[in-house]
């Protein structure tokens, strides 16, 4: 039997069996991966030395748990930004750094960089992919470019302007609920909770033409979207559960998969129903046909979309884009509106200026609701000026 020299391991000649060769190849591959990972880690560590970092909570957990989803957690964020106005590094466990950029100049540099220089976050993307699929948020390269071109008609003025009425109706429902709650003696309202339901209500009407009345009564689909968002955030904060094989064994993992199926079934049912009823008349014809009866929703546009070669989006692609817009549109918008209201409440003088601007816009107009033509006229009369932020 041929002999194999293992003198480099301090061993003498041994029989060269296939299993031993396989073991050596596997061990060599593992050592090479560990060496490459170690080199990459220390190279990243060297580049991150230009960023300050707050004191760690624990040598192993790093900064996990430093910022919680509470009012106290927001206070910690405010203090961190005050202490590190340019940016800082958080450590999610012993080997996973997270860079937080605070100053607009630094954020602008990243946002204006190409995807090759500033790629998407693959860690959070991995948690979202079972839910959102390969939509605009998570896809990249040629697929992202193709979908972006095909989705452009969804943001045409003729489509967007009809959504203003939907926004007004959803906000009026929220206002009526606030008036009812305050008349019943409620001294405090959780603004973010109410505004999140309002944005989800608006999105569900604009994306699916579906009215679940979620602001007034529980909705299984809306509850599922909110629960999935919470589960993704929770998994992201628990480094041990970053391994899917382990996460799927937990109660949260099983719940995540069950709710994903519920959300996907809802979206797929609407897509299939719309495919059966959507007339084959093109976008212009559909716009005219639906102008008096309903809003052209996001699903309609996706079903009609074709690329340069005349190829349509698959049902899986449409589902991914619809789920992506439901996720990406409700939380960000609700957060922005909540912060606007918070700051207007803290600065009454600016609140009064905004009130006067709205009154001026609606002066001698009927009905007394903001419509697309008002927004269009105001935008071109007083276009927004660039915001200049001085470096501290």
mmCIF file of C-alpha atoms in Angstrom:
data_model
loop_
_atom_site.group_PDB
_atom_site.id
_atom_site.type_symbol
_atom_site.label_atom_id
_atom_site.label_comp_id
_atom_site.label_asym_id
_atom_site.label_seq_id
_atom_site.Cartn_x
_atom_site.Cartn_y
_atom_site.Cartn_z
ATOM 1 C CA UNK A 1 0.000 0.000 0.000
ATOM 2 C CA UNK A 2 1.445 3.453 -0.845
ATOM 3 C CA UNK A 3 2.824 5.461 2.060
ATOM 4 C CA UNK A 4 1.979 9.074 2.850
ATOM 5 C CA UNK A 5 4.559 11.273 4.590
ATOM 6 C CA UNK A 6 3.147 13.370 7.432
ATOM 7 C CA UNK A 7 6.452 14.662 8.667
ATOM 8 C CA UNK A 8 5.140 18.223 8.424
ATOM 9 C CA UNK A 9 2.700 17.252 11.193
ATOM 10 C CA UNK A 10 5.396 15.532 13.234
ATOM 11 C CA UNK A 11 4.161 12.074 12.194
ATOM 12 C CA UNK A 12 5.909 9.287 10.368
ATOM 13 C CA UNK A 13 4.787 7.582 7.128
ATOM 14 C CA UNK A 14 1.267 6.129 7.281
ATOM 15 C CA UNK A 15 -0.969 4.245 4.900
ATOM 16 C CA UNK A 16 -2.567 6.655 2.373
ATOM 17 C CA UNK A 17 -6.229 5.654 2.729
ATOM 18 C CA UNK A 18 -8.949 7.691 0.930
ATOM 19 C CA UNK A 19 -10.523 8.603 4.280
ATOM 20 C CA UNK A 20 -7.260 10.000 5.576
ATOM 21 C CA UNK A 21 -6.787 12.029 2.410
ATOM 22 C CA UNK A 22 -10.345 13.352 2.723
ATOM 23 C CA UNK A 23 -9.700 14.288 6.353
ATOM 24 C CA UNK A 24 -6.523 16.133 5.426
ATOM 25 C CA UNK A 25 -8.262 18.018 2.601
ATOM 26 C CA UNK A 26 -11.102 19.003 4.937
ATOM 27 C CA UNK A 27 -8.752 20.121 7.686
ATOM 28 C CA UNK A 28 -6.683 22.133 5.190
ATOM 29 C CA UNK A 29 -9.824 23.820 3.812
ATOM 30 C CA UNK A 30 -11.028 24.667 7.336
ATOM 31 C CA UNK A 31 -7.643 26.085 8.335
ATOM 32 C CA UNK A 32 -7.532 28.160 5.141
ATOM 33 C CA UNK A 33 -11.029 29.568 5.842
ATOM 34 C CA UNK A 34 -10.114 30.399 9.442
ATOM 35 C CA UNK A 35 -6.925 32.098 8.287
ATOM 36 C CA UNK A 36 -8.794 34.128 5.622
ATOM 37 C CA UNK A 37 -11.511 35.115 8.105
ATOM 38 C CA UNK A 38 -8.922 36.124 10.719
ATOM 39 C CA UNK A 39 -7.060 38.257 8.179
ATOM 40 C CA UNK A 40 -10.296 39.956 7.056
ATOM 41 C CA UNK A 41 -11.370 40.570 10.650
ATOM 42 C CA UNK A 42 -8.113 42.234 11.667
ATOM 43 C CA UNK A 43 -8.000 44.215 8.431
ATOM 44 C CA UNK A 44 -11.499 45.569 9.171
ATOM 45 C CA UNK A 45 -10.456 46.238 12.744
ATOM 46 C CA UNK A 46 -7.556 48.338 11.489
ATOM 47 C CA UNK A 47 -9.859 50.416 9.279
ATOM 48 C CA UNK A 48 -12.368 50.893 12.118
ATOM 49 C CA UNK A 49 -9.790 52.432 14.428
ATOM 50 C CA UNK A 50 -10.667 55.881 13.050
ATOM 51 C CA UNK A 51 -14.120 55.595 14.681
ATOM 52 C CA UNK A 52 -14.616 56.054 18.429
ATOM 53 C CA UNK A 53 -16.689 53.575 20.371
ATOM 54 C CA UNK A 54 -18.704 53.850 23.595
ATOM 55 C CA UNK A 55 -17.780 51.641 26.562
ATOM 56 C CA UNK A 56 -18.835 48.028 26.042
ATOM 57 C CA UNK A 57 -21.513 46.423 28.174
ATOM 58 C CA UNK A 58 -19.587 43.159 28.275
ATOM 59 C CA UNK A 59 -16.379 41.801 26.718
ATOM 60 C CA UNK A 60 -18.325 39.077 24.873
ATOM 61 C CA UNK A 61 -21.698 40.701 24.099
ATOM 62 C CA UNK A 62 -20.143 44.058 23.254
ATOM 63 C CA UNK A 63 -22.814 46.766 22.995
ATOM 64 C CA UNK A 64 -25.796 44.434 22.668
ATOM 65 C CA UNK A 65 -28.543 45.658 24.981
ATOM 66 C CA UNK A 66 -27.115 49.185 25.202
ATOM 67 C CA UNK A 67 -29.999 50.638 23.173
ATOM 68 C CA UNK A 68 -33.466 49.272 23.909
ATOM 69 C CA UNK A 69 -36.787 49.938 22.163
ATOM 70 C CA UNK A 70 -37.968 52.206 24.964
ATOM 71 C CA UNK A 71 -37.964 55.893 25.815
ATOM 72 C CA UNK A 72 -34.825 55.291 27.889
ATOM 73 C CA UNK A 73 -33.227 53.659 24.850
ATOM 74 C CA UNK A 74 -33.935 56.747 22.751
ATOM 75 C CA UNK A 75 -32.285 58.812 25.478
ATOM 76 C CA UNK A 76 -29.190 56.641 25.148
ATOM 77 C CA UNK A 77 -29.182 57.200 21.362
ATOM 78 C CA UNK A 78 -29.458 60.971 21.862
ATOM 79 C CA UNK A 79 -26.532 60.917 24.272
ATOM 80 C CA UNK A 80 -24.427 58.762 21.924
ATOM 81 C CA UNK A 81 -24.968 61.194 19.050
ATOM 82 C CA UNK A 82 -24.057 64.100 21.331
ATOM 83 C CA UNK A 83 -20.860 62.332 22.449
ATOM 84 C CA UNK A 84 -19.889 61.108 18.974
ATOM 85 C CA UNK A 85 -21.323 63.645 16.489
ATOM 86 C CA UNK A 86 -19.509 62.194 13.462
ATOM 87 C CA UNK A 87 -20.170 58.513 14.096
ATOM 88 C CA UNK A 88 -19.206 55.567 16.273
ATOM 89 C CA UNK A 89 -18.780 51.785 16.302
ATOM 90 C CA UNK A 90 -21.046 49.333 18.099
ATOM 91 C CA UNK A 91 -20.042 45.711 18.609
ATOM 92 C CA UNK A 92 -22.743 43.067 18.284
ATOM 93 C CA UNK A 93 -20.913 40.347 20.112
ATOM 94 C CA UNK A 94 -17.145 39.839 19.998
ATOM 95 C CA UNK A 95 -16.586 39.857 16.217
ATOM 96 C CA UNK A 96 -19.427 41.805 14.537
ATOM 97 C CA UNK A 97 -18.923 45.598 14.280
ATOM 98 C CA UNK A 98 -21.726 47.998 13.360
ATOM 99 C CA UNK A 99 -20.795 51.525 12.256
ATOM 100 C CA UNK A 100 -23.355 54.242 13.013
ATOM 101 C CA UNK A 101 -22.914 57.475 11.036
ATOM 102 C CA UNK A 102 -24.429 60.607 12.576
ATOM 103 C CA UNK A 103 -23.318 63.671 10.618
ATOM 104 C CA UNK A 104 -25.071 64.364 7.291
ATOM 105 C CA UNK A 105 -21.757 64.826 5.469
ATOM 106 C CA UNK A 106 -20.669 61.311 6.392
ATOM 107 C CA UNK A 107 -24.074 59.823 5.588
ATOM 108 C CA UNK A 108 -24.095 61.603 2.219
ATOM 109 C CA UNK A 109 -20.776 60.011 1.292
ATOM 110 C CA UNK A 110 -22.153 56.511 1.827
ATOM 111 C CA UNK A 111 -25.523 57.144 0.154
ATOM 112 C CA UNK A 112 -23.893 58.581 -2.960
ATOM 113 C CA UNK A 113 -21.409 55.694 -3.295
ATOM 114 C CA UNK A 114 -21.939 52.868 -5.770
ATOM 115 C CA UNK A 115 -23.176 49.454 -4.704
ATOM 116 C CA UNK A 116 -19.684 48.029 -5.250
ATOM 117 C CA UNK A 117 -18.261 50.414 -2.635
ATOM 118 C CA UNK A 118 -21.190 50.431 -0.205
ATOM 119 C CA UNK A 119 -23.014 47.087 -0.606
ATOM 120 C CA UNK A 120 -26.267 46.289 1.159
ATOM 121 C CA UNK A 121 -26.232 44.889 4.681
ATOM 122 C CA UNK A 122 -26.205 41.135 4.145
ATOM 123 C CA UNK A 123 -26.835 40.286 7.810
ATOM 124 C CA UNK A 124 -30.199 42.016 8.162
ATOM 125 C CA UNK A 125 -31.046 41.078 4.568
ATOM 126 C CA UNK A 126 -30.680 37.397 5.438
ATOM 127 C CA UNK A 127 -33.304 37.727 8.180
ATOM 128 C CA UNK A 128 -35.728 39.547 5.865
ATOM 129 C CA UNK A 129 -35.330 37.363 2.779
ATOM 130 C CA UNK A 130 -37.788 34.582 3.800
ATOM 131 C CA UNK A 131 -40.426 37.313 4.159
ATOM 132 C CA UNK A 132 -39.584 39.867 1.453
ATOM 133 C CA UNK A 133 -37.946 37.661 -1.160
ATOM 134 C CA UNK A 134 -35.842 39.256 -3.905
ATOM 135 C CA UNK A 135 -37.566 42.649 -4.060
ATOM 136 C CA UNK A 136 -35.955 46.047 -4.559
ATOM 137 C CA UNK A 137 -34.811 46.242 -0.954
ATOM 138 C CA UNK A 138 -32.790 43.013 -0.976
ATOM 139 C CA UNK A 139 -31.901 42.371 -4.632
ATOM 140 C CA UNK A 140 -28.873 43.752 -6.415
ATOM 141 C CA UNK A 141 -27.112 43.924 -9.759
ATOM 142 C CA UNK A 142 -29.035 43.338 -12.987
ATOM 143 C CA UNK A 143 -32.177 42.105 -11.214
ATOM 144 C CA UNK A 144 -32.391 45.284 -9.143
ATOM 145 C CA UNK A 145 -31.879 47.461 -12.252
ATOM 146 C CA UNK A 146 -34.537 45.562 -14.223
ATOM 147 C CA UNK A 147 -37.117 45.744 -11.448
ATOM 148 C CA UNK A 148 -36.364 49.418 -10.816
ATOM 149 C CA UNK A 149 -37.065 50.251 -14.464
ATOM 150 C CA UNK A 150 -40.238 48.171 -14.483
ATOM 151 C CA UNK A 151 -41.551 49.815 -11.306
ATOM 152 C CA UNK A 152 -41.062 53.365 -12.581
ATOM 153 C CA UNK A 153 -44.663 53.618 -13.952
ATOM 154 C CA UNK A 154 -45.965 52.976 -10.419
ATOM 155 C CA UNK A 155 -44.735 56.458 -9.483
ATOM 156 C CA UNK A 156 -46.272 58.319 -12.423
ATOM 157 C CA UNK A 157 -48.142 61.498 -11.439
ATOM 158 C CA UNK A 158 -51.416 60.140 -12.855
ATOM 159 C CA UNK A 159 -51.214 57.259 -10.391
ATOM 160 C CA UNK A 160 -49.806 59.060 -7.364
ATOM 161 C CA UNK A 161 -52.247 61.965 -7.389
ATOM 162 C CA UNK A 162 -55.220 59.670 -6.755
ATOM 163 C CA UNK A 163 -53.506 58.410 -3.581
ATOM 164 C CA UNK A 164 -53.854 61.800 -1.873
ATOM 165 C CA UNK A 165 -57.544 61.109 -1.297
ATOM 166 C CA UNK A 166 -56.640 57.769 0.307
ATOM 167 C CA UNK A 167 -54.118 59.490 2.585
ATOM 168 C CA UNK A 168 -56.752 62.061 3.599
ATOM 169 C CA UNK A 169 -59.323 59.361 4.381
ATOM 170 C CA UNK A 170 -56.847 57.352 6.480
ATOM 171 C CA UNK A 171 -55.744 60.427 8.431
ATOM 172 C CA UNK A 172 -59.365 61.459 9.025
ATOM 173 C CA UNK A 173 -60.056 58.028 10.533
ATOM 174 C CA UNK A 174 -57.055 58.472 12.843
ATOM 175 C CA UNK A 175 -58.153 61.971 13.850
ATOM 176 C CA UNK A 176 -61.679 60.762 14.616
ATOM 177 C CA UNK A 177 -60.237 57.995 16.787
ATOM 178 C CA UNK A 178 -58.060 60.510 18.677
ATOM 179 C CA UNK A 179 -61.056 62.758 19.319
ATOM 180 C CA UNK A 180 -63.068 59.816 20.603
ATOM 181 C CA UNK A 181 -60.256 58.629 22.897
ATOM 182 C CA UNK A 182 -59.646 62.099 24.351
ATOM 183 C CA UNK A 183 -63.372 62.631 24.909
ATOM 184 C CA UNK A 184 -63.406 59.360 26.849
ATOM 185 C CA UNK A 185 -60.700 60.663 29.146
ATOM 186 C CA UNK A 186 -57.468 59.337 27.613
ATOM 187 C CA UNK A 187 -54.699 61.673 28.755
ATOM 188 C CA UNK A 188 -51.929 60.008 26.721
ATOM 189 C CA UNK A 189 -51.790 58.466 23.262
ATOM 190 C CA UNK A 190 -49.044 56.287 21.815
ATOM 191 C CA UNK A 191 -48.484 58.309 18.659
ATOM 192 C CA UNK A 192 -46.257 55.788 16.909
ATOM 193 C CA UNK A 193 -48.762 52.970 17.366
ATOM 194 C CA UNK A 194 -51.627 55.015 15.914
ATOM 195 C CA UNK A 195 -49.565 56.436 13.055
ATOM 196 C CA UNK A 196 -48.220 52.977 12.179
ATOM 197 C CA UNK A 197 -51.769 51.698 11.803
ATOM 198 C CA UNK A 198 -52.617 54.739 9.684
ATOM 199 C CA UNK A 199 -49.656 54.171 7.323
ATOM 200 C CA UNK A 200 -50.446 50.455 7.070
ATOM 201 C CA UNK A 201 -54.083 51.305 6.338
ATOM 202 C CA UNK A 202 -52.989 53.692 3.560
ATOM 203 C CA UNK A 203 -50.495 51.231 2.105
ATOM 204 C CA UNK A 204 -52.948 48.356 2.064
ATOM 205 C CA UNK A 205 -55.388 50.503 0.096
ATOM 206 C CA UNK A 206 -52.709 51.788 -2.320
ATOM 207 C CA UNK A 207 -50.924 48.471 -2.848
ATOM 208 C CA UNK A 208 -53.862 46.032 -2.820
ATOM 209 C CA UNK A 209 -57.017 48.219 -3.033
ATOM 210 C CA UNK A 210 -58.016 46.395 0.145
ATOM 211 C CA UNK A 211 -59.739 48.090 3.073
ATOM 212 C CA UNK A 212 -59.263 46.078 6.265
ATOM 213 C CA UNK A 213 -60.488 48.899 8.544
ATOM 214 C CA UNK A 214 -57.393 48.089 10.611
ATOM 215 C CA UNK A 215 -57.471 51.399 12.473
ATOM 216 C CA UNK A 216 -60.800 50.541 14.061
ATOM 217 C CA UNK A 217 -60.638 46.766 14.483
ATOM 218 C CA UNK A 218 -57.950 44.046 14.537
ATOM 219 C CA UNK A 219 -56.677 42.831 11.145
ATOM 220 C CA UNK A 220 -54.926 39.483 10.844
ATOM 221 C CA UNK A 221 -52.749 40.655 7.948
ATOM 222 C CA UNK A 222 -51.748 43.954 9.587
ATOM 223 C CA UNK A 223 -51.003 42.185 12.872
ATOM 224 C CA UNK A 224 -48.833 39.733 10.922
ATOM 225 C CA UNK A 225 -46.805 42.526 9.287
ATOM 226 C CA UNK A 226 -46.205 44.199 12.650
ATOM 227 C CA UNK A 227 -45.279 40.883 14.278
ATOM 228 C CA UNK A 228 -42.828 39.985 11.500
ATOM 229 C CA UNK A 229 -41.131 43.380 11.855
ATOM 230 C CA UNK A 230 -40.753 42.809 15.602
ATOM 231 C CA UNK A 231 -39.418 39.260 15.121
ATOM 232 C CA UNK A 232 -36.796 40.382 12.593
ATOM 233 C CA UNK A 233 -35.600 43.106 14.967
ATOM 234 C CA UNK A 234 -35.476 40.640 17.845
ATOM 235 C CA UNK A 235 -33.458 38.084 15.885
ATOM 236 C CA UNK A 236 -31.032 40.786 14.742
ATOM 237 C CA UNK A 237 -30.362 41.705 18.383
ATOM 238 C CA UNK A 238 -29.755 38.100 19.515
ATOM 239 C CA UNK A 239 -26.449 37.067 17.995
ATOM 240 C CA UNK A 240 -26.818 33.408 18.976
ATOM 241 C CA UNK A 241 -29.979 33.181 16.831
ATOM 242 C CA UNK A 242 -28.263 34.499 13.692
ATOM 243 C CA UNK A 243 -27.873 30.865 12.621
ATOM 244 C CA UNK A 244 -31.080 29.954 10.792
ATOM 245 C CA UNK A 245 -30.799 26.284 11.717
ATOM 246 C CA UNK A 246 -30.887 27.216 15.405
ATOM 247 C CA UNK A 247 -33.447 30.018 15.036
ATOM 248 C CA UNK A 248 -35.969 27.749 13.296
ATOM 249 C CA UNK A 249 -35.943 25.452 16.323
ATOM 250 C CA UNK A 250 -37.072 28.251 18.650
ATOM 251 C CA UNK A 251 -40.626 29.397 19.334
ATOM 252 C CA UNK A 252 -39.920 32.702 17.579
ATOM 253 C CA UNK A 253 -38.502 30.882 14.561
ATOM 254 C CA UNK A 254 -41.566 28.684 14.178
ATOM 255 C CA UNK A 255 -43.810 31.716 14.661
ATOM 256 C CA UNK A 256 -41.867 33.637 11.997
ATOM 257 C CA UNK A 257 -42.329 30.882 9.410
ATOM 258 C CA UNK A 258 -46.040 30.516 10.232
ATOM 259 C CA UNK A 259 -46.711 34.264 9.901
ATOM 260 C CA UNK A 260 -44.647 34.427 6.687
ATOM 261 C CA UNK A 261 -46.963 31.835 5.166
ATOM 262 C CA UNK A 262 -49.988 33.898 6.232
ATOM 263 C CA UNK A 263 -48.628 37.091 4.644
ATOM 264 C CA UNK A 264 -47.567 35.307 1.461
ATOM 265 C CA UNK A 265 -50.936 33.586 1.132
ATOM 266 C CA UNK A 266 -52.721 36.944 1.445
ATOM 267 C CA UNK A 267 -50.573 38.571 -1.243
ATOM 268 C CA UNK A 268 -50.706 35.557 -3.551
ATOM 269 C CA UNK A 269 -54.504 35.334 -3.314
ATOM 270 C CA UNK A 270 -54.849 38.963 -4.438
ATOM 271 C CA UNK A 271 -52.368 38.460 -7.295
ATOM 272 C CA UNK A 272 -54.208 35.381 -8.586
ATOM 273 C CA UNK A 273 -57.597 37.069 -8.313
ATOM 274 C CA UNK A 274 -56.299 40.150 -10.129
ATOM 275 C CA UNK A 275 -54.761 38.054 -12.912
ATOM 276 C CA UNK A 276 -58.164 36.550 -13.594
ATOM 277 C CA UNK A 277 -59.940 39.889 -13.754
ATOM 278 C CA UNK A 278 -57.342 42.325 -15.110
ATOM 279 C CA UNK A 279 -58.274 43.316 -18.674
ATOM 280 C CA UNK A 280 -55.644 43.037 -21.369
ATOM 281 C CA UNK A 281 -55.769 46.678 -22.413
ATOM 282 C CA UNK A 282 -52.415 48.140 -21.423
ATOM 283 C CA UNK A 283 -51.575 50.779 -18.854
ATOM 284 C CA UNK A 284 -53.147 53.770 -20.642
ATOM 285 C CA UNK A 285 -56.422 51.955 -21.239
ATOM 286 C CA UNK A 286 -56.526 50.707 -17.672
ATOM 287 C CA UNK A 287 -55.903 54.204 -16.325
ATOM 288 C CA UNK A 288 -58.894 55.518 -18.268
ATOM 289 C CA UNK A 289 -61.132 52.583 -17.346
ATOM 290 C CA UNK A 290 -60.402 52.866 -13.622
ATOM 291 C CA UNK A 291 -60.259 56.631 -13.343
ATOM 292 C CA UNK A 292 -63.909 56.824 -12.249
ATOM 293 C CA UNK A 293 -64.278 53.594 -10.341
ATOM 294 C CA UNK A 294 -61.083 52.952 -8.360
ATOM 295 C CA UNK A 295 -57.450 53.848 -7.884
ATOM 296 C CA UNK A 296 -54.896 52.041 -9.988
ATOM 297 C CA UNK A 297 -53.032 50.200 -7.263
ATOM 298 C CA UNK A 298 -49.498 48.853 -7.047
ATOM 299 C CA UNK A 299 -50.524 45.286 -7.931
ATOM 300 C CA UNK A 300 -52.192 46.522 -11.149
ATOM 301 C CA UNK A 301 -49.019 48.298 -12.240
ATOM 302 C CA UNK A 302 -46.822 45.281 -11.453
ATOM 303 C CA UNK A 303 -49.106 42.954 -13.400
ATOM 304 C CA UNK A 304 -48.920 45.248 -16.446
ATOM 305 C CA UNK A 305 -45.176 45.914 -16.207
ATOM 306 C CA UNK A 306 -42.910 44.608 -18.995
ATOM 307 C CA UNK A 307 -39.201 44.984 -19.584
ATOM 308 C CA UNK A 308 -37.431 45.926 -22.832
ATOM 309 C CA UNK A 309 -37.830 42.355 -24.108
ATOM 310 C CA UNK A 310 -41.546 42.249 -23.344
ATOM 311 C CA UNK A 311 -41.140 39.913 -20.372
ATOM 312 C CA UNK A 312 -43.493 40.300 -17.408
ATOM 313 C CA UNK A 313 -42.782 39.953 -13.711
ATOM 314 C CA UNK A 314 -43.449 36.508 -12.275
ATOM 315 C CA UNK A 315 -45.963 36.016 -9.469
ATOM 316 C CA UNK A 316 -43.021 35.481 -7.109
ATOM 317 C CA UNK A 317 -41.485 38.818 -8.179
ATOM 318 C CA UNK A 318 -44.793 40.667 -7.734
ATOM 319 C CA UNK A 319 -45.277 39.136 -4.297
ATOM 320 C CA UNK A 320 -41.750 40.152 -3.262
ATOM 321 C CA UNK A 321 -42.228 43.764 -4.401
ATOM 322 C CA UNK A 322 -45.659 44.098 -2.759
ATOM 323 C CA UNK A 323 -44.399 42.664 0.548
ATOM 324 C CA UNK A 324 -41.304 44.892 0.328
ATOM 325 C CA UNK A 325 -43.378 48.062 -0.056
ATOM 326 C CA UNK A 326 -45.660 47.074 2.812
ATOM 327 C CA UNK A 327 -42.633 46.581 5.072
ATOM 328 C CA UNK A 328 -40.473 49.442 3.840
ATOM 329 C CA UNK A 329 -43.299 51.966 3.582
ATOM 330 C CA UNK A 330 -45.142 51.722 6.887
ATOM 331 C CA UNK A 331 -42.414 51.804 9.556
ATOM 332 C CA UNK A 332 -40.177 54.457 8.010
ATOM 333 C CA UNK A 333 -43.103 56.785 7.276
ATOM 334 C CA UNK A 334 -44.601 56.274 10.734
ATOM 335 C CA UNK A 335 -41.243 56.964 12.387
ATOM 336 C CA UNK A 336 -40.739 60.139 10.362
ATOM 337 C CA UNK A 337 -44.241 61.450 11.071
ATOM 338 C CA UNK A 338 -43.935 60.640 14.778
ATOM 339 C CA UNK A 339 -40.686 62.583 15.060
ATOM 340 C CA UNK A 340 -42.208 65.511 13.148
ATOM 341 C CA UNK A 341 -45.142 65.648 15.570
ATOM 342 C CA UNK A 342 -42.802 65.272 18.550
ATOM 343 C CA UNK A 343 -40.658 68.199 17.432
ATOM 344 C CA UNK A 344 -43.673 70.359 16.553
ATOM 345 C CA UNK A 345 -45.021 69.743 20.062
ATOM 346 C CA UNK A 346 -41.652 70.736 21.571
ATOM 347 C CA UNK A 347 -41.386 73.887 19.417
ATOM 348 C CA UNK A 348 -44.770 75.667 19.334
ATOM 349 C CA UNK A 349 -43.410 78.554 17.250
ATOM 350 C CA UNK A 350 -42.622 76.201 14.367
ATOM 351 C CA UNK A 351 -45.945 74.436 14.878
ATOM 352 C CA UNK A 352 -47.707 77.767 14.403
ATOM 353 C CA UNK A 353 -45.722 78.513 11.233
ATOM 354 C CA UNK A 354 -46.773 75.153 9.774
ATOM 355 C CA UNK A 355 -50.391 75.797 10.742
ATOM 356 C CA UNK A 356 -50.366 79.180 9.034
ATOM 357 C CA UNK A 357 -48.827 77.699 5.887
ATOM 358 C CA UNK A 358 -51.573 75.068 5.650
ATOM 359 C CA UNK A 359 -54.276 77.696 6.237
ATOM 360 C CA UNK A 360 -52.778 79.861 3.510
ATOM 361 C CA UNK A 361 -52.718 76.899 1.153
ATOM 362 C CA UNK A 362 -56.381 76.070 1.806
ATOM 363 C CA UNK A 363 -57.631 79.657 1.888
ATOM 364 C CA UNK A 364 -60.844 80.109 -0.104
ATOM 365 C CA UNK A 365 -60.672 76.577 -1.433
ATOM 366 C CA UNK A 366 -63.360 73.914 -1.389
ATOM 367 C CA UNK A 367 -63.289 71.251 -0.135
ATOM 368 C CA UNK A 368 -61.076 72.012 2.820
ATOM 369 C CA UNK A 369 -58.743 69.090 2.222
ATOM 370 C CA UNK A 370 -55.299 69.068 0.685
ATOM 371 C CA UNK A 371 -55.418 67.739 -2.860
ATOM 372 C CA UNK A 372 -52.771 66.913 -5.437
ATOM 373 C CA UNK A 373 -53.174 70.206 -7.294
ATOM 374 C CA UNK A 374 -52.460 72.133 -4.068
ATOM 375 C CA UNK A 375 -49.284 70.180 -3.418
ATOM 376 C CA UNK A 376 -48.170 70.489 -7.051
ATOM 377 C CA UNK A 377 -48.804 74.249 -7.078
ATOM 378 C CA UNK A 378 -47.041 74.825 -3.752
ATOM 379 C CA UNK A 379 -44.014 72.734 -4.738
ATOM 380 C CA UNK A 380 -43.324 74.650 -7.927
ATOM 381 C CA UNK A 381 -44.122 78.029 -6.375
ATOM 382 C CA UNK A 382 -41.783 77.451 -3.405
ATOM 383 C CA UNK A 383 -39.435 74.572 -4.329
ATOM 384 C CA UNK A 384 -37.615 73.034 -1.365
ATOM 385 C CA UNK A 385 -34.209 74.498 -0.635
ATOM 386 C CA UNK A 386 -31.189 72.333 0.143
ATOM 387 C CA UNK A 387 -30.504 71.911 3.836
ATOM 388 C CA UNK A 388 -27.076 73.051 4.918
ATOM 389 C CA UNK A 389 -25.776 71.605 8.147
ATOM 390 C CA UNK A 390 -22.628 73.120 9.623
ATOM 391 C CA UNK A 391 -19.993 70.769 10.923
ATOM 392 C CA UNK A 392 -19.799 70.878 14.742
#
